[in-house]
Every structure is written in structure tokens, then in C-alpha cells.
mmCIF file of C-alpha atoms in Angstrom:
data_model
loop_
_atom_site.group_PDB
_atom_site.id
_atom_site.type_symbol
_atom_site.label_atom_id
_atom_site.label_comp_id
_atom_site.label_asym_id
_atom_site.label_seq_id
_atom_site.Cartn_x
_atom_site.Cartn_y
_atom_site.Cartn_z
ATOM 1 C CA SER A 2 115.552 92.018 168.310
ATOM 2 C CA TYR A 3 118.142 94.058 166.452
ATOM 3 C CA GLU A 4 117.635 97.710 165.542
ATOM 4 C CA LEU A 5 118.929 99.452 162.450
ATOM 5 C CA THR A 6 118.674 103.234 162.431
ATOM 6 C CA GLN A 7 118.598 105.375 159.301
ATOM 7 C CA PRO A 8 118.000 109.113 158.886
ATOM 8 C CA PRO A 9 114.450 109.678 157.601
ATOM 9 C CA SER A 10 115.557 111.916 154.764
ATOM 10 C CA VAL A 11 118.558 113.155 152.821
ATOM 11 C CA SER A 12 118.595 115.939 150.256
ATOM 12 C CA VAL A 13 121.175 116.278 147.498
ATOM 13 C CA SER A 14 121.694 118.453 144.448
ATOM 14 C CA PRO A 15 121.982 116.791 141.049
ATOM 15 C CA GLY A 16 125.551 115.702 140.350
ATOM 16 C CA GLN A 17 126.532 115.823 144.001
ATOM 17 C CA THR A 18 127.231 112.978 146.426
ATOM 18 C CA ALA A 19 124.600 111.564 148.778
ATOM 19 C CA SER A 20 125.540 109.516 151.823
ATOM 20 C CA ILE A 21 123.021 107.420 153.723
ATOM 21 C CA THR A 22 123.959 105.871 157.032
ATOM 22 C CA CYS A 23 122.639 102.776 158.753
ATOM 23 C CA SER A 24 123.578 102.246 162.390
ATOM 24 C CA GLY A 25 123.362 99.181 164.575
ATOM 25 C CA ASP A 26 125.221 97.557 167.445
ATOM 26 C CA LYS A 27 128.428 96.007 166.052
ATOM 27 C CA LEU A 28 126.921 96.236 162.567
ATOM 28 C CA GLY A 29 130.393 95.829 161.093
ATOM 29 C CA ASP A 30 130.359 92.227 162.312
ATOM 30 C CA LYS A 31 127.423 91.507 160.017
ATOM 31 C CA TYR A 32 126.966 91.780 156.276
ATOM 32 C CA VAL A 33 124.668 94.558 155.068
ATOM 33 C CA CYS A 34 122.479 94.879 151.978
ATOM 34 C CA TRP A 35 120.852 97.961 150.522
ATOM 35 C CA TYR A 36 117.595 98.246 148.585
ATOM 36 C CA GLN A 37 116.209 101.059 146.466
ATOM 37 C CA GLN A 38 112.454 101.572 146.331
ATOM 38 C CA ARG A 39 111.153 104.072 143.834
ATOM 39 C CA PRO A 40 107.611 105.426 144.393
ATOM 40 C CA GLY A 41 104.981 102.818 143.648
ATOM 41 C CA GLN A 42 107.550 100.114 142.928
ATOM 42 C CA SER A 43 108.974 97.096 144.681
ATOM 43 C CA PRO A 44 112.341 97.260 146.440
ATOM 44 C CA VAL A 45 115.358 96.429 144.287
ATOM 45 C CA LEU A 46 118.644 95.064 145.611
ATOM 46 C CA ILE A 47 121.458 97.514 144.873
ATOM 47 C CA ILE A 48 124.197 96.358 147.283
ATOM 48 C CA TYR A 49 124.823 92.965 148.892
ATOM 49 C CA GLN A 50 127.530 91.628 151.172
ATOM 50 C CA ASP A 51 128.450 95.146 152.320
ATOM 51 C CA HIS A 52 129.765 96.522 149.036
ATOM 52 C CA ASN A 53 128.943 94.269 146.075
ATOM 53 C CA ARG A 54 126.742 95.565 143.259
ATOM 54 C CA PRO A 55 124.442 93.151 141.413
ATOM 55 C CA SER A 56 124.635 93.117 137.650
ATOM 56 C CA GLY A 57 122.959 96.160 136.140
ATOM 57 C CA ILE A 58 123.383 98.455 139.142
ATOM 58 C CA PRO A 59 125.283 101.634 138.184
ATOM 59 C CA GLU A 60 128.801 102.170 139.488
ATOM 60 C CA ARG A 61 127.742 105.429 141.150
ATOM 61 C CA PHE A 62 126.317 103.274 143.961
ATOM 62 C CA SER A 63 128.913 102.182 146.500
ATOM 63 C CA ALA A 64 128.843 101.118 150.112
ATOM 64 C CA SER A 65 130.938 100.277 153.140
ATOM 65 C CA ASN A 66 130.428 98.807 156.597
ATOM 66 C CA SER A 67 132.595 99.182 159.672
ATOM 67 C CA GLY A 68 132.177 99.516 163.409
ATOM 68 C CA ASN A 69 128.548 100.369 164.118
ATOM 69 C CA THR A 70 127.757 102.071 160.815
ATOM 70 C CA ALA A 71 127.154 101.062 157.228
ATOM 71 C CA THR A 72 127.110 103.764 154.568
ATOM 72 C CA LEU A 73 125.571 103.869 151.103
ATOM 73 C CA THR A 74 127.081 106.483 148.816
ATOM 74 C CA ILE A 75 125.560 107.745 145.599
ATOM 75 C CA SER A 76 128.130 109.635 143.531
ATOM 76 C CA GLY A 77 126.993 112.023 140.823
ATOM 77 C CA THR A 78 123.389 111.689 141.995
ATOM 78 C CA GLN A 79 120.765 111.767 139.260
ATOM 79 C CA THR A 80 117.079 112.616 139.452
ATOM 80 C CA VAL A 81 116.267 108.943 138.804
ATOM 81 C CA ASP A 82 117.958 108.147 142.123
ATOM 82 C CA GLU A 83 115.161 109.881 144.014
ATOM 83 C CA ALA A 84 113.768 107.007 146.074
ATOM 84 C CA ALA A 85 113.625 105.409 149.501
ATOM 85 C CA TYR A 86 116.684 103.385 150.499
ATOM 86 C CA TYR A 87 116.621 100.592 153.057
ATOM 87 C CA CYS A 88 119.504 98.825 154.742
ATOM 88 C CA GLN A 89 119.146 95.194 155.796
ATOM 89 C CA ALA A 90 121.151 92.973 158.096
ATOM 90 C CA TRP A 91 120.859 89.333 159.074
ATOM 91 C CA ASP A 92 121.120 87.571 162.392
ATOM 92 C CA SER A 93 122.542 84.374 160.958
ATOM 93 C CA THR A 94 122.296 82.507 164.259
ATOM 94 C CA ALA A 95 118.559 83.007 164.604
ATOM 95 C CA ALA A 96 118.030 83.394 160.821
ATOM 96 C CA LEU A 97 116.173 86.659 161.315
ATOM 97 C CA VAL A 98 116.157 89.522 158.829
ATOM 98 C CA PHE A 99 116.165 93.151 159.976
ATOM 99 C CA PHE A 100 115.468 96.301 157.985
ATOM 100 C CA GLY A 101 116.328 99.879 158.732
ATOM 101 C CA GLY A 102 113.480 102.349 158.791
ATOM 102 C CA GLY A 103 114.377 103.716 155.368
ATOM 103 C CA THR A 104 115.810 106.996 154.083
ATOM 104 C CA GLN A 105 114.027 109.131 151.514
ATOM 105 C CA VAL A 106 116.518 110.682 149.110
ATOM 106 C CA THR A 107 115.349 113.881 147.475
ATOM 107 C CA VAL A 108 117.267 115.260 144.517
ATOM 108 C CA LEU A 109 116.730 119.000 144.122
ATOM 109 C CA GLN B 9 115.647 85.014 135.455
ATOM 110 C CA VAL B 10 113.516 84.271 138.489
ATOM 111 C CA GLN B 11 110.269 86.216 138.737
ATOM 112 C CA LEU B 12 107.768 86.257 141.563
ATOM 113 C CA GLN B 13 104.080 87.130 141.530
ATOM 114 C CA GLU B 14 101.807 87.504 144.547
ATOM 115 C CA SER B 15 98.119 86.667 144.394
ATOM 116 C CA GLY B 16 95.228 86.641 146.823
ATOM 117 C CA PRO B 17 92.302 88.674 148.149
ATOM 118 C CA GLY B 18 92.837 92.411 148.423
ATOM 119 C CA LEU B 19 90.282 92.756 151.208
ATOM 120 C CA VAL B 20 90.096 90.712 154.392
ATOM 121 C CA LYS B 21 87.722 91.185 157.302
ATOM 122 C CA SER B 22 89.034 91.874 160.744
ATOM 123 C CA SER B 23 89.634 88.703 162.850
ATOM 124 C CA GLU B 24 89.766 86.523 159.733
ATOM 125 C CA THR B 25 92.720 84.956 157.933
ATOM 126 C CA LEU B 26 94.857 86.632 155.274
ATOM 127 C CA SER B 27 95.995 84.146 152.640
ATOM 128 C CA LEU B 28 98.466 84.918 149.864
ATOM 129 C CA THR B 29 100.326 82.839 147.316
ATOM 130 C CA CYS B 30 103.537 83.609 145.488
ATOM 131 C CA SER B 31 104.115 81.970 142.114
ATOM 132 C CA VAL B 32 107.696 81.459 141.019
ATOM 133 C CA SER B 33 108.720 81.438 137.361
ATOM 134 C CA GLY B 34 112.127 81.140 135.746
ATOM 135 C CA GLY B 35 113.390 79.061 138.637
ATOM 136 C CA SER B 36 112.424 76.376 141.111
ATOM 137 C CA VAL B 37 111.230 76.653 144.694
ATOM 138 C CA SER B 38 113.195 73.439 145.239
ATOM 139 C CA SER B 39 116.485 75.267 144.679
ATOM 140 C CA GLY B 40 118.683 74.475 147.659
ATOM 141 C CA ASP B 41 120.219 77.934 148.012
ATOM 142 C CA SER B 42 116.917 79.833 148.070
ATOM 143 C CA TYR B 43 114.676 80.680 150.968
ATOM 144 C CA TRP B 44 111.237 81.960 150.042
ATOM 145 C CA SER B 45 110.294 85.019 152.022
ATOM 146 C CA TRP B 46 107.444 87.372 152.804
ATOM 147 C CA ILE B 47 107.868 91.046 153.659
ATOM 148 C CA ARG B 48 105.191 93.658 154.228
ATOM 149 C CA GLN B 49 104.995 97.430 154.095
ATOM 150 C CA PRO B 50 102.137 99.386 155.707
ATOM 151 C CA PRO B 51 101.054 102.403 153.642
ATOM 152 C CA GLY B 52 103.658 105.154 153.886
ATOM 153 C CA LYS B 53 105.876 103.125 156.210
ATOM 154 C CA GLY B 54 108.958 100.933 156.084
ATOM 155 C CA LEU B 55 109.612 97.272 155.393
ATOM 156 C CA GLU B 56 108.885 94.514 157.896
ATOM 157 C CA TRP B 57 110.234 90.974 157.406
ATOM 158 C CA ILE B 58 107.557 88.346 158.103
ATOM 159 C CA GLY B 59 109.511 85.134 157.585
ATOM 160 C CA TYR B 60 110.603 82.454 155.163
ATOM 161 C CA VAL B 61 109.863 78.914 154.074
ATOM 162 C CA TYR B 62 112.446 76.511 152.655
ATOM 163 C CA PHE B 63 111.659 73.899 150.014
ATOM 164 C CA SER B 64 111.841 71.209 152.708
ATOM 165 C CA GLY B 65 108.997 72.940 154.542
ATOM 166 C CA SER B 66 111.123 74.359 157.334
ATOM 167 C CA THR B 67 110.174 77.870 158.358
ATOM 168 C CA ASN B 68 111.282 80.792 160.463
ATOM 169 C CA TYR B 69 109.167 83.776 161.425
ATOM 170 C CA ASN B 70 109.522 87.263 162.822
ATOM 171 C CA PRO B 71 109.057 86.805 166.592
ATOM 172 C CA SER B 72 106.553 89.668 166.650
ATOM 173 C CA LEU B 73 104.242 87.737 164.281
ATOM 174 C CA ARG B 74 105.166 84.152 165.081
ATOM 175 C CA SER B 75 101.963 83.338 166.947
ATOM 176 C CA ARG B 76 99.788 84.329 163.956
ATOM 177 C CA VAL B 77 101.831 83.270 160.910
ATOM 178 C CA SER B 78 102.085 80.111 158.883
ATOM 179 C CA MET B 79 104.021 79.559 155.648
ATOM 180 C CA SER B 80 104.111 76.589 153.331
ATOM 181 C CA VAL B 81 105.574 75.551 149.992
ATOM 182 C CA ASP B 82 104.055 73.570 147.127
ATOM 183 C CA THR B 83 106.863 72.236 144.969
ATOM 184 C CA SER B 84 104.455 70.659 142.479
ATOM 185 C CA LYS B 85 102.994 74.078 141.677
ATOM 186 C CA ASN B 86 106.244 76.003 142.184
ATOM 187 C CA GLN B 87 104.509 78.220 144.703
ATOM 188 C CA PHE B 88 104.742 79.200 148.337
ATOM 189 C CA SER B 89 102.111 80.668 150.608
ATOM 190 C CA LEU B 90 101.472 82.893 153.591
ATOM 191 C CA LYS B 91 98.679 82.743 156.138
ATOM 192 C CA LEU B 92 98.220 85.427 158.751
ATOM 193 C CA TYR B 93 95.543 84.684 161.326
ATOM 194 C CA SER B 94 93.296 86.953 163.356
ATOM 195 C CA VAL B 95 94.103 90.056 161.328
ATOM 196 C CA THR B 96 93.419 93.605 162.442
ATOM 197 C CA ALA B 97 93.646 96.991 160.749
ATOM 198 C CA ALA B 98 97.327 97.070 161.715
ATOM 199 C CA ASP B 99 97.925 94.252 159.210
ATOM 200 C CA THR B 100 96.860 96.451 156.300
ATOM 201 C CA ALA B 101 99.925 96.603 154.060
ATOM 202 C CA VAL B 102 101.486 95.821 150.725
ATOM 203 C CA TYR B 103 102.713 92.249 150.978
ATOM 204 C CA TYR B 104 105.784 91.258 148.978
ATOM 205 C CA CYS B 105 107.259 87.860 148.320
ATOM 206 C CA ALA B 106 110.977 87.613 147.650
ATOM 207 C CA ARG B 107 113.751 85.092 147.282
ATOM 208 C CA GLU B 108 116.332 85.114 150.044
ATOM 209 C CA MET B 109 119.718 84.016 148.824
ATOM 210 C CA ARG B 110 122.409 82.819 151.205
ATOM 211 C CA ARG B 111 126.145 82.366 150.836
ATOM 212 C CA GLY B 112 128.170 80.677 153.521
ATOM 213 C CA SER B 113 127.110 81.061 157.110
ATOM 214 C CA ASN B 114 126.577 84.788 157.385
ATOM 215 C CA VAL B 115 125.700 86.338 154.025
ATOM 216 C CA ASN B 116 122.193 86.843 152.715
ATOM 217 C CA TRP B 117 120.177 89.109 150.477
ATOM 218 C CA LEU B 118 116.632 89.373 149.093
ATOM 219 C CA ASP B 119 116.390 89.296 145.309
ATOM 220 C CA PRO B 120 114.200 89.434 143.346
ATOM 221 C CA TRP B 121 110.984 90.794 144.834
ATOM 222 C CA GLY B 122 107.468 90.394 143.539
ATOM 223 C CA GLN B 123 105.453 93.438 142.545
ATOM 224 C CA GLY B 124 103.551 93.382 145.823
ATOM 225 C CA THR B 125 99.868 93.165 146.603
ATOM 226 C CA LEU B 126 97.880 95.516 148.805
ATOM 227 C CA VAL B 127 95.810 93.792 151.446
ATOM 228 C CA THR B 128 93.318 95.923 153.339
ATOM 229 C CA VAL B 129 91.765 94.713 156.568
ATOM 230 C CA SER B 130 88.262 96.013 157.023
ATOM 231 C CA SER B 131 86.097 96.067 160.099
#
């Protein structure tokens, strides 16, 4: 099994920058995705292959991955960004998917 | 674009079998670059990957659930299915289906996701 660790919660003021970390053993050797889950909704892919944004995802979402830590950054955070964020990695050898425990972002 | 929709009973009795189906529209389950996945989320908790089925019928499951899980695909109906045997209250969760995309040998992502369906296991 492979563990991904995220902080349970992050608070940020509107317009400020939020950073969410995801830690795992040699995580930088894998590709990481990030999902946003607003209350009562399904998860939505916001970052794939470490730092790529799917079409329609705002530019204020960016990400990086190096060493043992991947980081999702929300610049100019808006109230609509209040949600849970999950990182995901893949063990390509065993074809197993792993999720982090999720980070609740509160904008206040 | 591809859309997914889960369907199945919302209430299952303890020790029985949970059965869900995911209908795919706007795309084909026979697409060679797609792996059809199930993920669940207990109330108030995080995401847990259950496994995937490929259009050929090949599967791979989370080791923690492997002994109780079965997935299949029906290309004629453009659907894929999940069965979870011998359920307990711990299996109560929102169950999502999703498409897993892969690129090369080490890149994957899950997109899109279905809206999810709550399955409650009762005693």
C-alpha cells in the first residue's frame, strides 16, 4: 500500500494564496492529480500529470511535485474555491490508485 | 462529452450483495484508452478507490476489497457494473463511477465522475 498525507484543513482569506500539500514516499517519482469536491457534489479533476489544468479550470489553480511532496496552489482564492481537495497518485506497476485523505479549504 | 450515471438500490441488507451499474453516454466503454472505475466515499470521509474494469473484461481491485469485489463490462449496453459481496455497515458510502484515462506507462487521471449514489447497508 502507498500512503498520501494531506493536512485536514487549510484556511485562507479571500484574494490570498492557499497551498495544500500532499506527501508520500518518493512522490516526485510519480505523477499526481488533484480533485476538487464542493459540498454535495462529485469530485472534479483540476490538475493532472503534476501540473496540467484541464480545459475550463481557472488559471489560479497551479501545482508542482518534487521529492516527497506535491503542492496545489490556489492564487487569489475566491469563495467558490471553498471545497475539499484530494491528491491522487498511481502505482503504475500494480495499477493501483491511491488518494490522499483530503484537505478542506475554508475561505474566510 | 462523456457522461456517467450510476444506478442501483440505495438500501442493501447486511451480508447481502451490493450491485451497481454505471451507464456511459457520449462515449464508448470499448474505448481503448479508458479504464472504467469505481470509487466510494463513506459519509463525511475521504475517497477510496475500489477498482477498474477494462473493455476486454480485465480487472484490478483494491487489495483491501479484492476478496469481496467483482466488476464487469457490457459493451452492448455501454455499461459497466460493480458487485460487492457480504456487505456490512462499513460499506455504507456514496459510490461513484469514473473514467480512468492513461497516457504512456505512468500517467493517469480520473475524469469525468458520475454524480454518485448513496448506498446504505442496513442490519
